[in-house]
């Protein structure tokens, strides 16, 4: 898409990104803060995000090798950790050639490692299941898994695990998970990585050798409003323009299904963004949007390409005006609440047809 007729776009503030990275990194200053940029950097454009951070960070992390190859093609030279590791034996050779660091979470991956001639210069990351029950070796198997590594591999060992409830500050499970991992770490005198964003913010004792910073890097809080997240700046502003304005009478309805009916003379603005752009179809009447310094409410059902907004009480909203759906003025958490979703899902679902535009 070279011609842009619509102004619907996700504006990406790379200064905010670098600010957030430096801030979170300063909270875990003894750890290597790995920037997690899987899923196209949570919808922010992984290549642009990686290029902006490449001189700031040592390491990036992505889900699988395809995502890492895209980064190498864009000229990224940093270490790249592959969080789900190899999906097939060929991935090991690709990882060796491109200098990717593979997570080993299952026995079949360990067998591939043992049967390959490939030598990896990077660390050997072993995933331990301390209670997420999604990926990783059970705690009681870890000794025997480690015994299958060569001495050279053992010297580069990083034991890794993942919190299931790190955002819940009153929950006792995060510390139990951490203790389970740290027990293995002391026994094997190796490095470790436990903390995701919520772990970094809520559980300083989990920082370890490497943290894995995802959501908070993008200026969005995994733990809700908190003094420690005040310094984060939202990186993405999702915006679109008003393309029509209608005056409607009491009793008239707006949009599909006639689910919203005017209780007063109402001015409705039609905005050029819909669920095909990743704006959640579930967003209920009342979901806030931001227009010219004022907040207005979504009314009626979200369409594929458009939403409708009640601008009756706004001083000066006109055709062509920019509407912020989320960003620095509309907290994405509020939109998530109104649409029964979460900030992570909203960010990663911004669709391909929305251009990611660098601000400034
Ligand atoms: C996605 C992911 C992260 C980052 O999590 P955030 O909550 O976004 O900080 C960390 N570790 C693993 C294994 C992940 O898959």
Short mmCIF file of C-alpha atoms and ligand atoms in Angstrom, two decimals:
data_model
loop_
_atom_site.label_atom_id
_atom_site.label_comp_id
_atom_site.label_asym_id
_atom_site.label_seq_id
_atom_site.Cartn_x
_atom_site.Cartn_y
_atom_site.Cartn_z
CA UNK A 1 0.00 0.00 0.00
CA UNK A 2 1.93 3.02 -1.18
CA UNK A 3 -0.98 5.39 -1.57
CA UNK A 4 -2.66 6.26 1.71
CA UNK A 5 -6.11 7.69 1.26
CA UNK A 6 -7.29 6.88 4.79
CA UNK A 7 -5.48 8.47 7.69
CA UNK A 8 -6.14 5.52 9.98
CA UNK A 9 -2.77 4.65 11.49
CA UNK A 10 -0.84 3.45 14.49
CA UNK A 11 1.64 6.17 15.36
CA UNK A 12 4.76 4.69 16.96
CA UNK A 13 6.74 6.93 19.32
CA UNK A 14 10.28 5.55 19.29
CA UNK A 15 11.48 8.10 21.86
CA UNK A 16 8.89 6.74 24.28
CA UNK A 17 10.11 3.22 23.48
CA UNK A 18 13.72 4.06 24.33
CA UNK A 19 12.57 5.94 27.46
CA UNK A 20 10.60 2.92 28.64
CA UNK A 21 13.49 0.56 27.98
CA UNK A 22 15.93 2.73 29.92
CA UNK A 23 13.49 3.16 32.80
CA UNK A 24 12.74 -0.55 33.20
CA UNK A 25 16.38 -1.44 32.71
CA UNK A 26 17.24 0.91 35.58
CA UNK A 27 14.82 -0.98 37.84
CA UNK A 28 16.71 -4.21 37.15
CA UNK A 29 20.17 -2.76 36.80
CA UNK A 30 22.08 -5.95 37.62
CA UNK A 31 20.26 -7.94 34.95
CA UNK A 32 20.50 -8.08 31.20
CA UNK A 33 17.15 -6.65 30.10
CA UNK A 34 16.06 -8.61 27.02
CA UNK A 35 13.59 -6.72 24.81
CA UNK A 36 10.79 -9.10 23.82
CA UNK A 37 9.64 -8.17 20.33
CA UNK A 38 7.66 -11.25 19.28
CA UNK A 39 4.35 -10.83 17.41
CA UNK A 40 5.74 -7.92 15.39
CA UNK A 41 6.81 -6.21 18.60
CA UNK A 42 3.34 -6.52 20.12
CA UNK A 43 1.91 -4.90 16.99
CA UNK A 44 4.41 -2.01 16.91
CA UNK A 45 6.51 -3.16 13.90
CA UNK A 46 9.37 -5.37 15.05
CA UNK A 47 11.90 -4.09 12.54
CA UNK A 48 11.41 -0.46 13.47
CA UNK A 49 11.37 -1.26 17.18
CA UNK A 50 14.51 -3.38 16.91
CA UNK A 51 16.39 -0.77 14.91
CA UNK A 52 15.47 1.91 17.45
CA UNK A 53 16.69 -0.26 20.34
CA UNK A 54 19.64 -2.03 18.73
CA UNK A 55 22.29 0.22 20.26
CA UNK A 56 20.48 0.26 23.61
CA UNK A 57 19.96 -3.47 24.26
CA UNK A 58 22.17 -6.55 24.20
CA UNK A 59 19.47 -9.04 23.30
CA UNK A 60 16.07 -9.38 21.72
CA UNK A 61 13.61 -12.26 22.11
CA UNK A 62 11.01 -13.56 19.66
CA UNK A 63 8.74 -16.60 19.61
CA UNK A 64 10.15 -18.62 16.74
CA UNK A 65 12.86 -18.57 14.11
CA UNK A 66 10.88 -16.91 11.31
CA UNK A 67 10.51 -13.80 13.44
CA UNK A 68 14.24 -13.77 14.14
CA UNK A 69 15.16 -14.17 10.46
CA UNK A 70 13.06 -11.11 9.64
CA UNK A 71 15.13 -9.14 12.13
CA UNK A 72 18.43 -10.36 10.68
CA UNK A 73 17.19 -9.33 7.20
CA UNK A 74 16.53 -5.86 8.60
CA UNK A 75 20.18 -5.69 9.71
CA UNK A 76 19.78 -6.51 13.39
CA UNK A 77 23.04 -7.97 14.74
CA UNK A 78 22.14 -8.33 18.43
CA UNK A 79 21.71 -11.64 20.19
CA UNK A 80 18.21 -13.03 19.50
CA UNK A 81 16.67 -15.53 21.92
CA UNK A 82 14.07 -17.87 20.42
CA UNK A 83 11.53 -18.35 23.23
CA UNK A 84 9.86 -21.47 21.84
CA UNK A 85 13.10 -22.88 20.48
CA UNK A 86 13.39 -25.16 17.47
CA UNK A 87 10.26 -26.46 15.75
CA UNK A 88 12.23 -28.93 13.63
CA UNK A 89 15.78 -30.15 13.26
CA UNK A 90 16.57 -27.76 10.40
CA UNK A 91 15.96 -24.88 12.80
CA UNK A 92 19.19 -25.82 14.61
CA UNK A 93 21.31 -25.24 11.54
CA UNK A 94 19.51 -21.97 10.84
CA UNK A 95 20.07 -20.95 14.44
CA UNK A 96 23.77 -21.75 14.22
CA UNK A 97 24.29 -19.86 10.95
CA UNK A 98 22.38 -16.82 12.19
CA UNK A 99 23.66 -16.92 15.73
CA UNK A 100 20.27 -17.37 17.40
CA UNK A 101 19.96 -18.61 20.99
CA UNK A 102 17.49 -21.48 21.24
CA UNK A 103 15.30 -22.26 24.24
CA UNK A 104 15.15 -25.98 24.98
CA UNK A 105 11.81 -26.78 26.57
CA UNK A 106 11.23 -30.42 25.60
CA UNK A 107 13.10 -33.64 25.28
CA UNK A 108 12.74 -33.82 21.48
CA UNK A 109 14.62 -30.50 21.24
CA UNK A 110 17.37 -31.82 23.50
CA UNK A 111 17.73 -34.88 21.27
CA UNK A 112 18.05 -32.63 18.20
CA UNK A 113 20.76 -30.68 20.01
CA UNK A 114 22.63 -33.88 20.93
CA UNK A 115 22.44 -35.26 17.40
CA UNK A 116 23.55 -32.12 15.59
CA UNK A 117 27.09 -31.32 14.68
CA UNK A 118 26.23 -27.64 14.94
CA UNK A 119 28.15 -25.77 17.60
CA UNK A 120 26.48 -22.84 19.24
CA UNK A 121 28.47 -19.93 20.47
CA UNK A 122 25.62 -18.56 22.58
CA UNK A 123 24.11 -19.66 25.86
CA UNK A 124 22.11 -22.84 26.37
CA UNK A 125 18.67 -21.91 27.72
CA UNK A 126 16.72 -24.66 29.46
CA UNK A 127 13.08 -24.01 30.26
CA UNK A 128 11.89 -25.30 33.62
CA UNK A 129 8.21 -25.74 34.39
CA UNK A 130 7.72 -24.28 37.88
CA UNK A 131 3.93 -24.11 37.71
CA UNK A 132 2.76 -22.57 34.44
CA UNK A 133 2.34 -26.07 33.01
CA UNK A 134 2.75 -24.85 29.47
CA UNK A 135 6.40 -25.28 28.45
CA UNK A 136 9.45 -26.69 30.14
CA UNK A 137 10.90 -29.67 31.95
CA UNK A 138 9.37 -30.68 35.28
CA UNK A 139 11.58 -29.56 38.18
CA UNK A 140 12.41 -33.14 39.17
CA UNK A 141 13.72 -33.95 35.67
CA UNK A 142 16.09 -31.02 35.38
CA UNK A 143 19.11 -32.76 36.97
CA UNK A 144 18.95 -35.60 34.50
CA UNK A 145 18.44 -33.21 31.56
CA UNK A 146 21.48 -31.19 32.59
CA UNK A 147 23.54 -34.36 32.92
CA UNK A 148 22.98 -34.95 29.21
CA UNK A 149 24.72 -31.69 28.31
CA UNK A 150 28.41 -31.47 27.55
CA UNK A 151 30.67 -29.71 30.02
CA UNK A 152 31.00 -26.85 27.56
CA UNK A 153 27.21 -26.57 27.30
CA UNK A 154 26.81 -26.73 31.08
CA UNK A 155 29.18 -23.80 31.45
CA UNK A 156 26.82 -21.69 29.33
CA UNK A 157 23.62 -22.85 30.99
CA UNK A 158 20.75 -20.46 31.70
CA UNK A 159 17.79 -21.90 33.59
CA UNK A 160 14.59 -20.14 32.62
CA UNK A 161 11.04 -20.24 33.90
CA UNK A 162 7.86 -18.22 33.48
CA UNK A 163 5.42 -16.74 36.03
CA UNK A 164 1.74 -17.52 35.69
CA UNK A 165 0.52 -14.78 38.09
CA UNK A 166 3.31 -12.22 38.44
CA UNK A 167 0.81 -9.34 38.21
CA UNK A 168 -0.87 -10.48 41.45
CA UNK A 169 1.19 -8.88 44.19
CA UNK A 170 -0.70 -10.69 46.99
CA UNK A 171 -0.43 -14.13 45.42
CA UNK A 172 2.10 -16.51 46.99
CA UNK A 173 2.63 -18.53 43.81
CA UNK A 174 5.19 -16.25 42.12
CA UNK A 175 7.61 -16.63 45.04
CA UNK A 176 7.04 -20.38 45.13
CA UNK A 177 7.90 -20.56 41.44
CA UNK A 178 10.98 -18.43 42.01
CA UNK A 179 12.17 -20.59 44.92
CA UNK A 180 11.76 -23.71 42.79
CA UNK A 181 13.93 -22.22 40.05
CA UNK A 182 16.53 -20.72 42.39
CA UNK A 183 16.99 -24.06 44.16
CA UNK A 184 18.04 -25.60 40.86
CA UNK A 185 20.20 -22.59 40.03
CA UNK A 186 22.21 -22.84 43.27
CA UNK A 187 22.67 -26.55 42.76
CA UNK A 188 23.99 -26.19 39.22
CA UNK A 189 25.81 -22.85 39.69
CA UNK A 190 24.25 -21.46 36.53
CA UNK A 191 22.54 -18.28 35.39
CA UNK A 192 18.80 -17.78 35.45
CA UNK A 193 15.92 -15.82 33.95
CA UNK A 194 12.47 -15.63 35.50
CA UNK A 195 10.95 -12.17 35.17
CA UNK A 196 8.57 -10.93 32.50
CA UNK A 197 7.34 -7.32 32.75
CA UNK A 198 5.13 -7.96 35.77
CA UNK A 199 7.96 -9.92 37.39
CA UNK A 200 10.38 -7.04 36.91
CA UNK A 201 7.90 -4.57 38.43
CA UNK A 202 6.43 -6.66 41.27
CA UNK A 203 9.17 -9.14 42.22
CA UNK A 204 12.66 -7.56 42.34
CA UNK A 205 14.03 -10.81 43.81
CA UNK A 206 13.22 -12.48 40.46
CA UNK A 207 15.42 -10.25 38.29
CA UNK A 208 18.31 -12.68 38.06
CA UNK A 209 20.78 -12.63 35.17
CA UNK A 210 18.31 -11.88 32.38
CA UNK A 211 14.86 -10.32 32.51
CA UNK A 212 12.42 -10.65 29.60
CA UNK A 213 10.73 -7.32 29.06
CA UNK A 214 7.65 -7.36 26.84
CA UNK A 215 4.50 -5.34 27.51
CA UNK A 216 5.99 -2.59 29.69
CA UNK A 217 8.53 -1.79 26.97
CA UNK A 218 5.58 -0.51 24.95
CA UNK A 219 4.54 1.80 27.76
CA UNK A 220 1.60 -0.32 28.82
CA UNK A 221 1.30 -1.64 32.37
CA UNK A 222 0.87 -5.34 33.13
CA UNK A 223 -0.07 -4.46 36.72
CA UNK A 224 -2.63 -1.67 36.26
CA UNK A 225 -2.08 1.81 37.69
CA UNK A 226 0.84 1.87 40.09
CA UNK A 227 3.46 4.44 41.14
CA UNK A 228 6.15 2.29 39.54
CA UNK A 229 4.45 2.41 36.11
CA UNK A 230 3.83 6.18 36.11
CA UNK A 231 7.04 6.77 34.18
CA UNK A 232 5.99 4.55 31.27
CA UNK A 233 4.91 6.35 28.09
CA UNK A 234 2.52 4.58 25.69
CA UNK A 235 4.41 3.93 22.45
CA UNK A 236 1.41 3.34 20.19
CA UNK A 237 -1.31 5.83 19.43
CA UNK A 238 -4.08 4.28 17.37
CA UNK A 239 -5.90 6.97 15.47
CA UNK A 240 -8.40 7.53 12.65
CA UNK A 241 -10.39 10.42 11.23
CA UNK A 242 -14.00 11.53 11.29
CA UNK A 243 -15.40 10.89 7.80
CA UNK A 244 -19.08 11.79 8.34
CA UNK A 245 -21.30 13.65 10.79
CA UNK A 246 -25.05 13.05 11.19
CA UNK A 247 -27.77 14.74 13.22
CA UNK A 248 -30.28 12.21 14.43
CA UNK A 249 -33.61 12.53 16.21
CA UNK A 250 -34.82 11.03 19.46
CA UNK A 251 -35.79 7.39 18.91
CA UNK A 252 -33.55 6.82 15.89
CA UNK A 253 -30.96 4.06 16.05
CA UNK A 254 -27.32 3.91 15.01
CA UNK A 255 -25.44 1.06 13.35
CA UNK A 256 -25.95 -2.69 12.89
CA UNK A 257 -28.57 -4.42 14.95
CA UNK A 258 -30.10 -1.11 16.08
CA UNK A 259 -28.54 -1.75 19.48
CA UNK A 260 -28.25 1.94 20.35
CA UNK A 261 -31.14 4.39 20.27
CA UNK A 262 -30.97 8.16 20.68
CA UNK A 263 -32.56 9.48 23.89
CA UNK A 264 -31.99 13.06 22.75
CA UNK A 265 -31.15 14.99 19.59
CA UNK A 266 -27.72 13.53 18.90
CA UNK A 267 -24.77 14.36 16.71
CA UNK A 268 -23.01 11.21 15.53
CA UNK A 269 -19.50 11.19 14.08
CA UNK A 270 -18.51 8.24 11.91
CA UNK A 271 -14.82 7.35 12.33
CA UNK A 272 -12.81 5.35 9.78
CA UNK A 273 -11.69 2.41 11.91
CA UNK A 274 -13.36 -0.90 12.61
CA UNK A 275 -12.77 -4.45 13.67
CA UNK A 276 -10.92 -5.24 10.44
CA UNK A 277 -8.30 -2.79 11.69
CA UNK A 278 -8.09 -4.48 15.05
CA UNK A 279 -10.42 -2.19 16.96
CA UNK A 280 -12.30 -4.70 19.13
CA UNK A 281 -15.78 -5.55 17.87
CA UNK A 282 -16.78 -6.20 21.48
CA UNK A 283 -16.20 -2.56 22.47
CA UNK A 284 -19.40 -1.51 24.18
CA UNK A 285 -21.33 1.74 24.00
CA UNK A 286 -19.51 4.16 26.27
CA UNK A 287 -15.97 3.17 25.27
CA UNK A 288 -14.05 6.47 25.34
CA UNK A 289 -12.31 8.06 22.35
CA UNK A 290 -10.35 11.32 22.29
CA UNK A 291 -11.14 14.17 19.87
CA UNK A 292 -9.53 17.64 19.96
CA UNK A 293 -8.73 17.47 23.66
CA UNK A 294 -12.12 16.09 24.68
CA UNK A 295 -13.44 12.63 25.45
CA UNK A 296 -16.46 11.27 23.59
CA UNK A 297 -18.19 7.89 23.75
CA UNK A 298 -18.59 5.15 21.20
CA UNK A 299 -22.23 4.29 20.52
CA UNK A 300 -23.74 1.30 18.72
CA UNK A 301 -21.94 -1.65 17.26
CA UNK A 302 -18.39 -1.56 15.89
CA UNK A 303 -18.50 -2.25 12.11
CA UNK A 304 -15.77 -3.76 9.97
CA UNK A 305 -14.43 -0.39 8.77
CA UNK A 306 -16.14 2.18 10.96
CA UNK A 307 -17.30 3.14 14.43
CA UNK A 308 -19.87 5.72 15.50
CA UNK A 309 -19.29 8.24 18.27
CA UNK A 310 -21.64 10.59 20.12
CA UNK A 311 -20.13 14.07 19.71
CA UNK A 312 -23.21 16.04 20.80
CA UNK A 313 -21.40 17.57 23.80
CA UNK A 314 -18.15 18.33 22.03
CA UNK A 315 -17.30 21.94 21.27
CA UNK A 316 -15.78 21.58 17.86
CA UNK A 317 -15.57 18.23 16.19
CA UNK A 318 -15.69 18.30 12.41
CA UNK A 319 -15.09 16.12 9.40
CA UNK A 320 -11.40 15.32 9.02
CA UNK A 321 -10.58 15.61 12.71
CA UNK A 322 -8.28 13.02 14.23
CA UNK A 323 -9.72 10.60 16.77
CA UNK A 324 -7.46 8.72 19.22
CA UNK A 325 -8.73 5.23 20.01
CA UNK A 326 -5.92 4.54 22.48
CA UNK A 327 -2.53 6.04 23.26
CA UNK A 328 -1.37 8.86 25.49
CA UNK A 329 -4.86 10.22 26.17
CA UNK A 330 -7.02 7.11 26.14
CA UNK A 331 -5.57 4.37 28.35
CA UNK A 332 -5.69 1.11 26.43
CA UNK A 333 -6.68 -0.62 29.68
CA UNK A 334 -10.02 1.25 29.64
CA UNK A 335 -10.69 0.10 26.06
CA UNK A 336 -9.75 -3.42 27.14
CA UNK A 337 -12.27 -3.25 29.99
CA UNK A 338 -15.04 -2.03 27.71
CA UNK A 339 -14.32 -4.82 25.25
CA UNK A 340 -13.68 -7.62 27.75
CA UNK A 341 -10.17 -8.03 26.42
CA UNK A 342 -6.66 -7.23 27.70
CA UNK A 343 -4.06 -4.68 26.66
CA UNK A 344 -1.79 -7.43 25.21
CA UNK A 345 -4.51 -8.67 22.88
CA UNK A 346 -5.57 -5.22 21.67
CA UNK A 347 -1.98 -4.27 20.78
CA UNK A 348 -1.17 -7.48 18.95
CA UNK A 349 -4.43 -7.47 16.99
CA UNK A 350 -3.91 -4.15 15.22
CA UNK A 351 -4.16 -5.44 11.69
CA UNK A 352 -1.87 -5.29 8.69
CA UNK A 353 -3.98 -2.72 6.90
CA UNK A 354 -3.18 -0.13 9.57
CA UNK A 355 0.13 1.53 8.66
CA UNK A 356 2.63 1.84 11.51
CA UNK A 357 3.95 5.38 11.24
CA UNK A 358 6.94 6.69 13.17
CA UNK A 359 6.15 9.93 14.98
CA UNK A 360 8.38 12.99 14.99
C1 LIG B 1 6.03 -13.02 25.86
C2 LIG B 1 6.97 -13.53 26.88
C3 LIG B 1 7.59 -12.64 27.78
C4 LIG B 1 7.23 -11.17 27.88
O1 LIG B 1 6.11 -11.05 28.72
P1 LIG B 1 5.50 -9.63 29.10
O2 LIG B 1 4.41 -9.95 30.07
O3 LIG B 1 4.94 -9.04 27.83
O4 LIG B 1 6.59 -8.82 29.66
C5 LIG B 1 8.53 -13.17 28.64
N1 LIG B 1 8.85 -14.49 28.63
C6 LIG B 1 8.26 -15.36 27.80
C7 LIG B 1 8.64 -16.79 27.84
C8 LIG B 1 7.29 -14.92 26.91
O5 LIG B 1 6.69 -15.79 26.08
#
